[in-house]
Every structure is written in C-alpha cells, then in structure tokens.
CSV table of C-alpha atoms and ligand atoms in Angstrom, one decimal:
chain,number,residue,atom,x,y,z
A,306,UNK,CA,3.4,7.9,-34.5
A,307,UNK,CA,2.6,5.8,-31.6
A,308,UNK,CA,-0.4,3.3,-31.2
A,309,UNK,CA,-1.0,4.0,-27.5
A,310,UNK,CA,-4.6,3.9,-26.2
A,311,UNK,CA,-6.0,7.1,-25.2
A,312,UNK,CA,-9.2,7.5,-22.6
A,313,UNK,CA,-10.9,11.1,-22.3
A,314,UNK,CA,-12.6,10.6,-18.7
A,315,UNK,CA,-15.0,12.3,-17.2
A,316,UNK,CA,-17.2,13.4,-20.7
A,317,UNK,CA,-20.7,14.5,-19.6
A,318,UNK,CA,-21.8,16.6,-22.7
A,319,UNK,CA,-22.5,15.8,-26.4
A,320,UNK,CA,-19.9,18.4,-27.3
A,321,UNK,CA,-17.4,16.8,-25.0
A,322,UNK,CA,-18.0,13.4,-26.5
A,323,UNK,CA,-18.1,14.6,-30.2
A,324,UNK,CA,-14.8,16.1,-29.5
A,325,UNK,CA,-13.4,12.7,-28.2
A,326,UNK,CA,-14.6,11.0,-31.2
A,327,UNK,CA,-13.3,13.4,-33.6
A,328,UNK,CA,-10.0,13.2,-31.9
A,329,UNK,CA,-10.1,9.6,-32.3
A,330,UNK,CA,-10.0,8.8,-28.7
A,331,UNK,CA,-10.2,5.3,-27.8
A,332,UNK,CA,-12.3,5.4,-24.8
A,333,UNK,CA,-14.5,7.9,-22.9
A,334,UNK,CA,-14.8,7.9,-19.0
A,335,UNK,CA,-18.2,8.2,-17.5
A,336,UNK,CA,-18.0,9.0,-14.0
A,337,UNK,CA,-21.0,7.5,-11.8
A,338,UNK,CA,-20.0,9.6,-8.7
A,339,UNK,CA,-22.2,12.2,-7.5
A,340,UNK,CA,-19.5,14.4,-5.6
A,341,UNK,CA,-17.5,14.6,-9.2
A,342,UNK,CA,-18.0,17.8,-11.2
A,343,UNK,CA,-18.1,15.2,-14.1
A,344,UNK,CA,-20.8,12.9,-12.7
A,345,UNK,CA,-23.4,11.6,-14.9
A,346,UNK,CA,-26.9,9.6,-14.1
A,347,UNK,CA,-28.4,7.1,-16.2
A,348,UNK,CA,-30.5,9.5,-18.1
A,349,UNK,CA,-27.2,11.4,-19.4
A,350,UNK,CA,-25.4,8.3,-19.6
A,351,UNK,CA,-28.1,6.9,-21.8
A,352,UNK,CA,-28.0,10.1,-24.2
A,353,UNK,CA,-24.5,9.8,-24.6
A,354,UNK,CA,-24.4,6.1,-25.4
A,355,UNK,CA,-27.1,6.8,-28.2
A,356,UNK,CA,-25.0,9.6,-29.6
A,357,UNK,CA,-21.9,7.6,-29.8
A,358,UNK,CA,-23.1,4.4,-31.0
A,359,UNK,CA,-20.3,2.1,-31.4
A,360,UNK,CA,-17.6,4.9,-32.2
A,361,UNK,CA,-16.0,4.9,-29.2
A,362,UNK,CA,-15.6,2.8,-26.0
A,363,UNK,CA,-17.3,3.9,-22.9
A,364,UNK,CA,-15.7,3.0,-19.5
A,365,UNK,CA,-18.2,3.5,-16.4
A,366,UNK,CA,-16.1,4.7,-13.4
A,367,UNK,CA,-17.2,3.8,-10.1
A,368,UNK,CA,-15.8,4.4,-6.4
A,369,UNK,CA,-17.0,1.8,-4.1
A,370,UNK,CA,-20.2,1.6,-5.9
A,371,UNK,CA,-22.9,-1.1,-5.1
A,372,UNK,CA,-24.1,-3.6,-7.5
A,373,UNK,CA,-27.4,-1.9,-8.3
A,374,UNK,CA,-25.7,1.4,-9.2
A,375,UNK,CA,-23.4,-0.4,-11.1
A,376,UNK,CA,-25.9,-2.4,-12.9
A,377,UNK,CA,-28.2,0.2,-14.0
A,378,UNK,CA,-25.3,2.2,-15.1
A,379,UNK,CA,-24.1,-0.5,-17.2
A,380,UNK,CA,-27.5,-0.6,-18.8
A,381,UNK,CA,-28.1,3.1,-19.4
A,382,UNK,CA,-24.5,3.9,-20.6
A,383,UNK,CA,-24.4,0.6,-22.7
A,384,UNK,CA,-20.8,0.2,-21.1
A,385,UNK,CA,-17.9,-1.6,-22.5
A,386,UNK,CA,-15.8,-1.9,-19.4
A,387,UNK,CA,-16.2,-1.0,-15.5
A,388,UNK,CA,-13.5,1.4,-13.9
A,389,UNK,CA,-13.3,0.7,-10.1
A,390,UNK,CA,-11.5,3.8,-8.5
A,391,UNK,CA,-12.3,3.2,-5.0
A,392,UNK,CA,-10.8,0.7,-2.4
A,393,UNK,CA,-12.5,-2.0,-4.0
A,394,UNK,CA,-10.3,-5.7,-2.9
A,395,UNK,CA,-9.2,-8.3,-5.6
A,396,UNK,CA,-12.2,-10.1,-4.5
A,397,UNK,CA,-14.5,-7.3,-5.1
A,398,UNK,CA,-12.9,-6.8,-8.6
A,399,UNK,CA,-13.5,-10.5,-9.4
A,400,UNK,CA,-17.3,-10.3,-8.2
A,401,UNK,CA,-17.9,-7.5,-10.2
A,402,UNK,CA,-16.2,-8.9,-13.4
A,403,UNK,CA,-18.6,-12.1,-12.6
A,404,UNK,CA,-21.6,-10.4,-11.8
A,405,UNK,CA,-21.5,-7.9,-15.0
A,406,UNK,CA,-19.3,-10.0,-17.3
A,407,UNK,CA,-17.0,-6.7,-18.4
A,408,UNK,CA,-13.9,-5.8,-18.4
A,409,UNK,CA,-13.1,-4.4,-15.1
A,410,UNK,CA,-10.1,-1.7,-14.7
A,411,UNK,CA,-8.6,-1.3,-11.4
A,412,UNK,CA,-7.6,2.2,-10.2
A,413,UNK,CA,-4.2,1.9,-8.4
A,414,UNK,CA,-3.5,5.1,-6.5
A,415,UNK,CA,0.3,5.9,-6.4
A,416,UNK,CA,2.6,7.9,-4.5
A,417,UNK,CA,5.5,5.6,-3.3
A,418,UNK,CA,7.1,2.5,-4.6
A,419,UNK,CA,5.1,0.5,-2.1
A,420,UNK,CA,1.8,1.6,-3.6
A,421,UNK,CA,3.1,0.1,-6.9
A,422,UNK,CA,4.1,-3.0,-5.3
A,423,UNK,CA,0.6,-3.5,-3.7
A,424,UNK,CA,-0.9,-3.4,-7.3
A,425,UNK,CA,0.5,-6.9,-7.9
A,426,UNK,CA,-2.7,-8.2,-5.5
A,427,UNK,CA,-4.9,-7.1,-8.6
A,428,UNK,CA,-2.6,-8.1,-11.5
A,429,UNK,CA,-4.2,-11.2,-13.0
A,430,UNK,CA,-7.9,-10.2,-11.8
A,431,UNK,CA,-8.4,-7.0,-13.2
A,432,UNK,CA,-8.4,-6.3,-16.8
A,433,UNK,CA,-6.3,-3.4,-16.5
A,434,UNK,CA,-4.5,-1.7,-14.0
A,435,UNK,CA,-4.8,2.1,-14.1
A,436,UNK,CA,-1.7,3.6,-12.2
A,437,UNK,CA,-3.0,7.2,-11.0
A,438,UNK,CA,-1.7,9.6,-8.6
A,439,UNK,CA,-2.9,9.1,-5.1
A,440,UNK,CA,-5.1,12.1,-4.0
A,441,UNK,CA,-4.8,13.5,-0.4
A,442,UNK,CA,-6.6,11.8,2.3
A,443,UNK,CA,-9.1,14.9,3.0
A,444,UNK,CA,-9.4,15.0,-0.9
A,445,UNK,CA,-12.9,15.4,-2.0
A,446,UNK,CA,-12.1,13.0,-5.1
A,447,UNK,CA,-9.9,10.1,-5.2
A,448,UNK,CA,-9.2,10.8,-8.9
A,449,UNK,CA,-9.5,13.7,-11.5
A,450,UNK,CA,-7.7,16.0,-9.8
A,451,UNK,CA,-4.8,17.0,-12.0
A,452,UNK,CA,-2.2,15.3,-9.7
A,453,UNK,CA,0.8,13.6,-11.0
A,454,UNK,CA,3.3,11.0,-9.7
A,455,UNK,CA,6.8,9.8,-10.3
A,456,UNK,CA,6.6,7.9,-13.2
A,457,UNK,CA,9.9,6.1,-12.8
A,458,UNK,CA,8.2,4.3,-10.1
A,459,UNK,CA,6.4,2.2,-13.1
A,460,UNK,CA,10.1,1.3,-14.8
A,461,UNK,CA,9.3,-2.5,-14.1
A,462,UNK,CA,5.8,-2.2,-15.8
A,463,UNK,CA,7.4,-1.2,-19.2
A,464,UNK,CA,6.6,-3.6,-22.1
A,465,UNK,CA,3.8,-5.2,-20.2
A,466,UNK,CA,0.6,-5.3,-21.4
A,467,UNK,CA,-3.0,-4.5,-19.5
A,468,UNK,CA,-1.9,-1.2,-17.6
A,469,UNK,CA,-2.6,2.4,-18.2
A,470,UNK,CA,-1.0,5.8,-16.9
A,471,UNK,CA,-3.1,8.7,-15.2
A,472,UNK,CA,-2.7,11.7,-13.3
A,473,UNK,CA,-1.9,15.2,-14.2
A,474,UNK,CA,-1.6,14.1,-17.8
A,475,UNK,CA,-1.7,17.0,-20.5
A,476,UNK,CA,-0.5,17.7,-24.1
A,477,UNK,CA,2.6,19.4,-22.7
A,478,UNK,CA,3.7,16.5,-20.8
A,479,UNK,CA,2.0,13.3,-22.4
A,480,UNK,CA,5.3,12.7,-25.0
A,481,UNK,CA,7.5,12.6,-21.5
A,482,UNK,CA,5.2,10.5,-19.6
A,483,UNK,CA,5.2,8.1,-22.8
A,484,UNK,CA,9.1,8.2,-22.9
A,485,UNK,CA,9.4,7.8,-19.1
A,486,UNK,CA,6.8,4.9,-19.0
A,487,UNK,CA,5.9,3.2,-22.2
A,488,UNK,CA,2.4,3.4,-21.0
A,489,UNK,CA,0.3,1.3,-23.5
A,490,UNK,CA,-2.8,3.5,-22.2
A,491,UNK,CA,-3.2,6.9,-21.1
A,492,UNK,CA,-6.1,8.6,-19.5
A,493,UNK,CA,-6.6,12.1,-18.7
A,494,UNK,CA,-9.1,14.5,-17.5
A,495,UNK,CA,-8.2,17.7,-15.9
A,496,UNK,CA,-5.8,18.0,-18.7
A,497,UNK,CA,-8.2,18.4,-21.2
A,498,UNK,CA,-10.8,21.0,-18.9
A,499,UNK,CA,-10.5,24.6,-18.8
A,500,UNK,CA,-12.4,24.3,-15.4
A,501,UNK,CA,-13.5,21.2,-13.6
A,502,UNK,CA,-16.1,19.4,-15.7
A,503,UNK,CA,-15.4,21.5,-18.4
A,504,UNK,CA,-13.9,19.7,-21.5
A,505,UNK,CA,-12.3,21.8,-24.2
A,506,UNK,CA,-12.5,20.4,-27.5
A,507,UNK,CA,-9.2,21.9,-28.6
A,508,UNK,CA,-7.5,20.6,-25.8
A,509,UNK,CA,-8.9,16.9,-26.0
A,510,UNK,CA,-7.8,17.3,-29.8
A,511,UNK,CA,-4.1,18.7,-29.1
A,512,UNK,CA,-3.8,15.9,-26.2
A,513,UNK,CA,-4.7,13.1,-28.6
A,514,UNK,CA,-2.2,14.6,-31.5
A,515,UNK,CA,0.5,15.0,-28.8
A,516,UNK,CA,0.1,11.5,-27.5
A,517,UNK,CA,0.1,10.0,-31.2
A,518,UNK,CA,2.9,11.9,-32.2
A,519,UNK,CA,5.1,11.1,-29.4
B,1438,LIG,O1,-12.7,12.6,-12.4
B,1438,LIG,C1,-13.3,12.7,-11.6
B,1438,LIG,O2,-14.2,13.2,-11.6
B,1438,LIG,C2,-12.9,11.5,-10.9
B,1438,LIG,C3,-13.8,11.3,-9.6
B,1438,LIG,C4,-13.7,10.3,-8.7
B,1438,LIG,C5,-12.8,9.5,-8.8
B,1438,LIG,C6,-12.0,8.9,-10.1
B,1438,LIG,C7,-12.4,10.2,-11.0
B,1438,LIG,N1,-11.7,10.2,-12.0
B,1438,LIG,C8,-10.9,9.1,-12.6
B,1438,LIG,C9,-10.0,9.2,-13.8
B,1438,LIG,O3,-10.1,8.0,-14.5
B,1438,LIG,C10,-9.3,10.4,-13.9
B,1438,LIG,O4,-9.1,10.4,-15.3
B,1438,LIG,C11,-7.9,10.2,-13.7
B,1438,LIG,O5,-7.9,10.1,-11.9
B,1438,LIG,C12,-7.0,11.3,-14.5
B,1438,LIG,O6,-7.7,12.6,-13.7
B,1438,LIG,P1,-7.0,14.0,-14.2
B,1438,LIG,O7,-5.4,14.1,-12.9
B,1438,LIG,O8,-7.4,15.1,-13.6
B,1438,LIG,O9,-6.3,13.8,-15.5
C-alpha cells in the first residue's frame, strides 16, 4: 500500500465528484478555462463545492488568469488551492499566494531535462510543483491531453516533498510511474475519462486502487 496523494482533475459533474470522493481521492481539480471540455463557471463550481463540503480538497485550475477570475472562482468553489497552468512567472506565483492566501501549485511543462531544470525558479515559491507533459505549441490546451513524458527526467526529485506527477497517467501505468519517480502526488484527467470531459466512475475507482496498491 502507498500513501500517495491523488488528484482527479477536470471534475465538472456531481457524479464525477461523488466518484472521486468514494474512491478516496485527496483532491479534485476544477478547471476555470473556457477552451477546456472540463471548464466550470462559478455557478457550477459553487454547486460542486456545496456537494463536496469538507470531504475532498478542491484545486482551482487557471491558465494565465487575472485576479478577478481567480478571486471569483476561489469564492464560488471555496477552493483549497490554486493551480497555475500557464506561463506564470515566479513573481506572479508569489503575487497570487499573497493576494489569495492559499497554497499555489505551479504546473511545469516537461519535454526535456532543461524543462525540469527550469522548475528550480519556482521551487520555494510555489507550494507544489506539478510536473506535467508539455503539450505541442499549437495544442488547444496546455494540459489535460493525455500526453506523458520521460519519467526518468524526474530522478533527482525522488524523495523530495512538494511536487506531483501528471500527464497521461491511468490505472494501467500508475504503478510504473510511482516505481520510476516516487511521486508524492499523482494527477490524472484523461486517464479516467471515456471522452474529453466525461469522467468514468469505474476508471476513477480503478486509478485510485492501482495507485494505492502500487
Ligand atoms: O484538464 C484540462 O482540460 C486542462 C486545460 C488547460 C490546462 C490544464 C488542464 N489540465 C491540467 C491538469 O492538471 C491535468 O490533470 C493534467 O494536465 C494531466 O492531464 P491528463 O494527461 O489528461 O491526465
């Protein structure tokens, strides 16, 4: 058994929220980014927050968002953490932390060892670094595309706190990902969907079981 933390990202319906809670995920991700098929607005976020109560952590996901969107989403979703998944600088990360008084997770797009090296600029500023597969320049989304990267690039992070692994994770590969990286947190979205934005309760359950039994 492992005590790895689990985030199910892109939750947008009550059934998906219930499935993540039943599977004992630690966090759900609420995507406040209109181009995403998982996008939620303030009303939907408020309804999900009311349903969740204090049973599961809620991470709001933003892409180069302004303080207005972040602020209204924090209030509506009663967020526990803010995930910045755009090109936010360490200075912007610090500004968001100061402004909203919540833990800030910074997504680090990874394709090469240089990308991992560049993460050091955020280390000690962000509360958590989420290493995720870099998406193609012309991609519609900067994440949530089911893409993975070479996990061996993270070998220097093994045993360290304050980071997570994302990108193409599923029940089929999560044990291998944990064995290779020792990630303290795992994040999945596409890997628990039957189609973009359509979470599958059984896939959510299987992912959490595979991660915990790894
Ligand atoms: O999930 C999205 O639609 C999304 C849109 C824009 C930026 C980031 C997005 N997701 C970020 C996440 O934290 C995902 O869980 C992560 O990228 C992994 O996604 P997947 O490879 O689909 O498991």
